[in-house]
Short mmCIF file of C-alpha atoms in Angstrom, two decimals:
data_model
loop_
_atom_site.label_atom_id
_atom_site.label_comp_id
_atom_site.label_asym_id
_atom_site.label_seq_id
_atom_site.Cartn_x
_atom_site.Cartn_y
_atom_site.Cartn_z
CA MET A 149 -17.21 27.88 23.54
CA SER A 150 -18.03 24.80 21.46
CA THR A 151 -18.44 27.00 18.36
CA VAL A 152 -15.00 28.51 18.88
CA ARG A 153 -13.49 25.08 19.49
CA GLY A 154 -15.15 23.77 16.34
CA ALA A 155 -13.79 26.64 14.26
CA ARG A 156 -10.30 26.09 15.63
CA GLU A 157 -10.50 22.39 14.87
CA ARG A 158 -11.62 23.08 11.31
CA ALA A 159 -8.78 25.54 10.87
CA ARG A 160 -6.30 22.98 12.19
CA ILE A 161 -7.61 20.34 9.78
CA GLU A 162 -7.34 22.76 6.85
CA ILE A 163 -3.80 23.86 7.75
CA THR A 164 -2.70 20.25 8.29
CA ALA A 165 -4.06 19.35 4.85
CA ALA A 166 -2.25 22.33 3.30
CA ILE A 167 1.03 21.28 4.91
CA LYS A 168 0.64 17.74 3.60
CA ASP A 169 -0.23 18.98 0.12
CA GLU A 170 2.85 21.17 -0.03
CA ALA A 171 4.99 18.33 1.32
CA LYS A 172 3.68 16.08 -1.48
CA LYS A 173 4.75 18.71 -4.01
CA GLN A 174 8.23 18.63 -2.50
CA LEU A 175 8.26 14.85 -2.68
CA ALA A 176 7.46 15.04 -6.39
CA ALA A 177 10.08 17.70 -7.05
CA GLU A 178 12.92 16.73 -4.72
CA GLY A 179 12.23 13.29 -3.25
CA ALA A 180 11.58 12.28 0.34
CA ALA A 181 15.22 12.59 1.42
CA LYS A 182 15.14 16.35 0.78
CA LEU A 183 11.81 17.05 2.47
CA SER A 184 12.26 20.15 4.62
CA LEU A 185 9.86 21.62 7.16
CA ARG A 186 11.39 25.05 6.64
CA ALA A 187 10.83 24.83 2.88
CA VAL A 188 7.22 23.73 3.40
CA ALA A 189 6.65 26.61 5.82
CA ARG A 190 8.23 29.08 3.41
CA GLU A 191 6.03 27.99 0.51
CA LEU A 192 2.92 28.28 2.69
CA GLY A 193 3.91 31.69 4.03
CA MET A 194 4.12 30.32 7.58
CA ALA A 195 6.76 30.81 10.23
CA SER A 196 8.69 27.60 10.87
CA SER A 197 7.74 27.81 14.53
CA ALA A 198 4.06 27.81 13.56
CA LEU A 199 4.46 24.71 11.38
CA TYR A 200 6.20 22.88 14.21
CA ARG A 201 2.96 23.07 16.18
CA TYR A 202 1.46 20.74 13.57
CA PHE A 203 4.47 18.55 12.84
CA PRO A 204 7.28 18.86 15.39
CA SER A 205 9.80 17.16 13.11
CA ARG A 206 10.42 16.09 9.54
CA ASP A 207 9.97 12.48 10.60
CA GLU A 208 6.50 13.16 11.97
CA LEU A 209 5.48 14.78 8.70
CA LEU A 210 6.96 11.86 6.76
CA THR A 211 5.05 9.43 8.94
CA ALA A 212 1.80 11.27 8.28
CA LEU A 213 2.43 11.15 4.52
CA ILE A 214 3.37 7.47 4.68
CA VAL A 215 0.27 6.56 6.66
CA ASP A 216 -1.90 8.53 4.24
CA ALA A 217 -0.34 6.75 1.25
CA TYR A 218 -0.76 3.30 2.76
CA ASP A 219 -4.35 4.12 3.71
CA SER A 220 -5.08 5.41 0.22
CA VAL A 221 -3.80 2.35 -1.64
CA GLY A 222 -5.38 0.11 1.00
CA ALA A 223 -8.74 1.81 0.53
CA ALA A 224 -8.48 1.29 -3.24
CA ALA A 225 -7.81 -2.42 -2.76
CA GLU A 226 -10.64 -2.78 -0.24
CA ALA A 227 -13.13 -0.98 -2.48
CA ALA A 228 -12.25 -3.24 -5.40
CA HIS A 229 -12.68 -6.32 -3.22
CA ARG A 230 -16.03 -5.16 -1.85
CA ALA A 231 -17.34 -4.48 -5.35
CA ALA A 232 -16.20 -7.87 -6.64
CA ARG A 233 -17.73 -9.70 -3.68
CA ALA A 234 -20.99 -7.77 -4.04
CA GLU A 235 -21.20 -9.04 -7.62
CA ASP A 236 -20.41 -12.58 -6.39
CA ALA A 237 -17.49 -12.59 -8.81
CA PRO A 238 -15.34 -15.74 -9.08
CA HIS A 239 -12.33 -15.83 -6.78
CA LEU A 240 -9.90 -15.22 -9.63
CA ALA A 241 -11.88 -12.16 -10.72
CA ARG A 242 -11.72 -10.82 -7.15
CA TRP A 243 -7.95 -11.27 -7.07
CA LEU A 244 -7.55 -9.55 -10.41
CA ALA A 245 -9.82 -6.68 -9.36
CA VAL A 246 -7.73 -6.06 -6.24
CA THR A 247 -4.37 -6.28 -8.01
CA ARG A 248 -5.63 -4.04 -10.82
CA ALA A 249 -6.79 -1.46 -8.25
CA VAL A 250 -3.38 -1.45 -6.55
CA ARG A 251 -1.60 -1.02 -9.88
CA GLY A 252 -4.00 1.74 -10.91
CA TRP A 253 -3.38 3.60 -7.66
CA ALA A 254 0.38 3.29 -8.07
CA LEU A 255 0.34 4.64 -11.62
CA ALA A 256 -1.89 7.54 -10.56
CA HIS A 257 0.25 8.36 -7.49
CA PRO A 258 3.84 7.50 -8.44
CA HIS A 259 5.52 9.78 -5.90
CA GLU A 260 3.41 8.51 -3.03
CA TYR A 261 4.05 4.96 -4.22
CA ALA A 262 7.78 5.69 -4.23
CA LEU A 263 7.53 6.99 -0.67
CA ILE A 264 6.15 3.69 0.64
CA TYR A 265 7.63 1.13 -1.75
CA GLY A 266 10.75 2.86 -3.03
CA SER A 267 14.15 3.36 -1.45
CA PRO A 268 14.21 3.92 2.33
CA VAL A 269 14.53 7.55 3.39
CA PRO A 270 17.99 8.11 4.95
CA GLY A 271 17.78 8.67 8.69
CA TYR A 272 14.10 7.76 8.93
CA THR A 273 12.75 4.78 10.87
CA ALA A 274 9.07 4.06 10.42
CA PRO A 275 7.18 3.89 13.73
CA ARG A 276 4.61 1.29 14.72
CA ALA A 277 1.84 3.63 13.58
CA THR A 278 2.65 2.65 9.98
CA ILE A 279 2.22 -1.10 10.50
CA GLY A 280 -1.58 -1.26 10.37
CA PRO A 281 -1.93 0.93 7.27
CA ALA A 282 0.91 -0.95 5.55
CA ALA A 283 -0.91 -4.25 6.07
CA ARG A 284 -4.16 -3.24 4.38
CA VAL A 285 -3.37 -4.44 0.85
CA GLY A 286 -1.93 -7.70 2.12
CA LEU A 287 -5.01 -8.33 4.26
CA VAL A 288 -7.25 -7.88 1.23
CA LEU A 289 -5.23 -10.43 -0.74
CA ILE A 290 -5.49 -12.80 2.21
CA ALA A 291 -9.26 -12.24 2.34
CA VAL A 292 -9.60 -13.30 -1.31
CA VAL A 293 -7.75 -16.54 -0.58
CA VAL A 294 -9.69 -17.13 2.65
CA ASP A 295 -12.98 -16.85 0.72
CA ALA A 296 -11.77 -19.48 -1.73
CA HIS A 297 -10.63 -21.74 1.11
CA ARG A 298 -14.00 -21.48 2.85
CA ALA A 299 -15.67 -22.41 -0.43
CA ASP A 300 -13.41 -25.49 -0.58
CA ALA A 301 -12.01 -24.14 -3.85
CA LEU A 302 -8.36 -23.67 -2.92
CA THR A 303 -5.74 -25.97 -4.46
CA LEU A 304 -2.31 -25.76 -2.86
CA PRO A 305 0.89 -27.71 -3.47
CA PRO A 306 2.41 -29.78 -0.66
CA LEU A 307 4.50 -27.86 1.83
CA ALA A 308 8.21 -28.62 1.97
CA GLY A 309 9.06 -30.22 5.29
CA ASP A 310 11.75 -27.72 6.21
CA LEU A 311 9.22 -24.88 5.79
CA ARG A 312 6.56 -26.37 8.07
CA ASP A 313 7.50 -24.51 11.25
CA GLU A 314 7.95 -21.19 9.45
CA ALA A 315 4.69 -21.60 7.51
CA GLU A 316 2.75 -22.43 10.67
CA ARG A 317 4.18 -19.33 12.34
CA MET A 318 3.26 -17.13 9.39
CA VAL A 319 -0.34 -18.28 9.12
CA THR A 320 -0.74 -17.94 12.88
CA ASP A 321 0.48 -14.35 12.64
CA ILE A 322 -1.27 -13.14 9.50
CA ALA A 323 -3.88 -15.65 8.30
CA PRO A 324 -5.10 -18.03 11.01
CA ASP A 325 -8.03 -19.11 8.82
CA LEU A 326 -5.71 -20.63 6.22
CA PRO A 327 -3.69 -23.86 6.17
CA PRO A 328 0.08 -23.61 6.49
CA GLU A 329 0.45 -24.58 2.82
CA ALA A 330 -0.96 -21.17 1.88
CA ALA A 331 1.64 -19.12 3.73
CA THR A 332 4.64 -19.25 1.42
CA PRO A 333 2.66 -18.78 -1.85
CA LEU A 334 0.78 -15.81 -0.36
CA ILE A 335 3.85 -14.02 0.93
CA ALA A 336 5.65 -14.67 -2.35
CA ALA A 337 2.68 -13.43 -4.42
CA TRP A 338 2.37 -10.29 -2.28
CA SER A 339 6.04 -9.43 -2.77
CA GLN A 340 5.98 -10.31 -6.49
CA LEU A 341 2.90 -8.15 -7.03
CA PHE A 342 4.74 -5.09 -5.77
CA GLY A 343 7.81 -6.10 -7.74
CA LEU A 344 5.74 -6.05 -10.93
CA ILE A 345 4.20 -2.71 -10.06
CA SER A 346 7.54 -1.19 -9.03
CA PHE A 347 9.16 -2.22 -12.31
CA GLU A 348 6.40 -0.40 -14.16
CA VAL A 349 6.26 2.69 -11.96
CA PHE A 350 10.04 3.13 -11.90
CA GLY A 351 10.50 2.60 -15.64
CA GLN A 352 12.18 -0.81 -15.63
CA PHE A 353 9.82 -2.10 -18.33
CA HIS A 354 10.84 0.64 -20.79
CA ARG A 355 11.44 -0.94 -24.22
CA VAL A 356 10.80 -4.36 -22.68
CA VAL A 357 7.04 -4.58 -22.07
CA GLU A 358 4.84 -2.51 -24.37
CA ASN A 359 1.30 -3.75 -23.66
CA ARG A 360 1.67 -3.40 -19.93
CA GLU A 361 -1.98 -3.77 -18.96
CA VAL A 362 -2.29 -7.15 -20.67
CA PHE A 363 1.11 -8.19 -19.34
CA PHE A 364 0.07 -7.26 -15.81
CA ARG A 365 -3.21 -9.16 -16.08
CA GLU A 366 -1.39 -12.31 -17.17
CA ALA A 367 1.26 -11.93 -14.48
CA ALA A 368 -1.39 -11.35 -11.78
CA THR A 369 -3.26 -14.42 -13.02
CA ALA A 370 -0.07 -16.45 -12.70
CA LEU A 371 0.29 -15.22 -9.11
CA ALA A 372 -3.30 -16.28 -8.44
CA ARG A 373 -2.38 -19.73 -9.71
CA THR A 374 0.47 -19.98 -7.20
CA VAL A 375 -1.85 -19.22 -4.27
CA GLY A 376 -4.27 -21.91 -5.39
CA LEU A 377 -7.21 -19.88 -6.67
CA PRO A 378 -9.60 -21.70 -8.98
CA GLY A 379 -9.74 -20.70 -12.65
CA ALA A 380 -6.21 -19.31 -12.66
#
């Protein structure tokens, strides 16, 4: 019985992967708004009713693709951070390694990047299952700053008085090991990082920025400066 169950589970994993792969092709060709379970089933030679046993709705398939994309870019950021820490790299070098890994992933996976950081898909509301995966890159950036803070190497500007309550709430929620002064710069740097990457992925730098790798490195260094990292 266990052998049969194992074979069925392997078959389910393989079919699930095939469905996701075909859905990614549709994303690249048509965009997320036009993703269709019937079209995926047709391309795979499956009956629609059979595909529904794996993904009962378009939204469930979209959620699976979104979670996979967030996990993939998060894993890239985490791997870069681990490697930089293992080399005992300076805090700025760790920040740059992580941001470079995120940019590299985005350029290599533009359609998946667009799914998670592009325009919202009409009629789709992301469930709570996406929250953890979506936080992975941000948590790595926080970890870089936390390491610098623990090494007494963080230099932060004074916090505006009218931001004190909000900053204390934010660090309590996302970075309890950091002082409130770190909250606003970190959130701003996180959003600006993806703004830089989105401009490049979606072609906004065309005929504006030519040497984009050098430009990105300098921009990411400037972001590191705003969060108080030494050497930035």
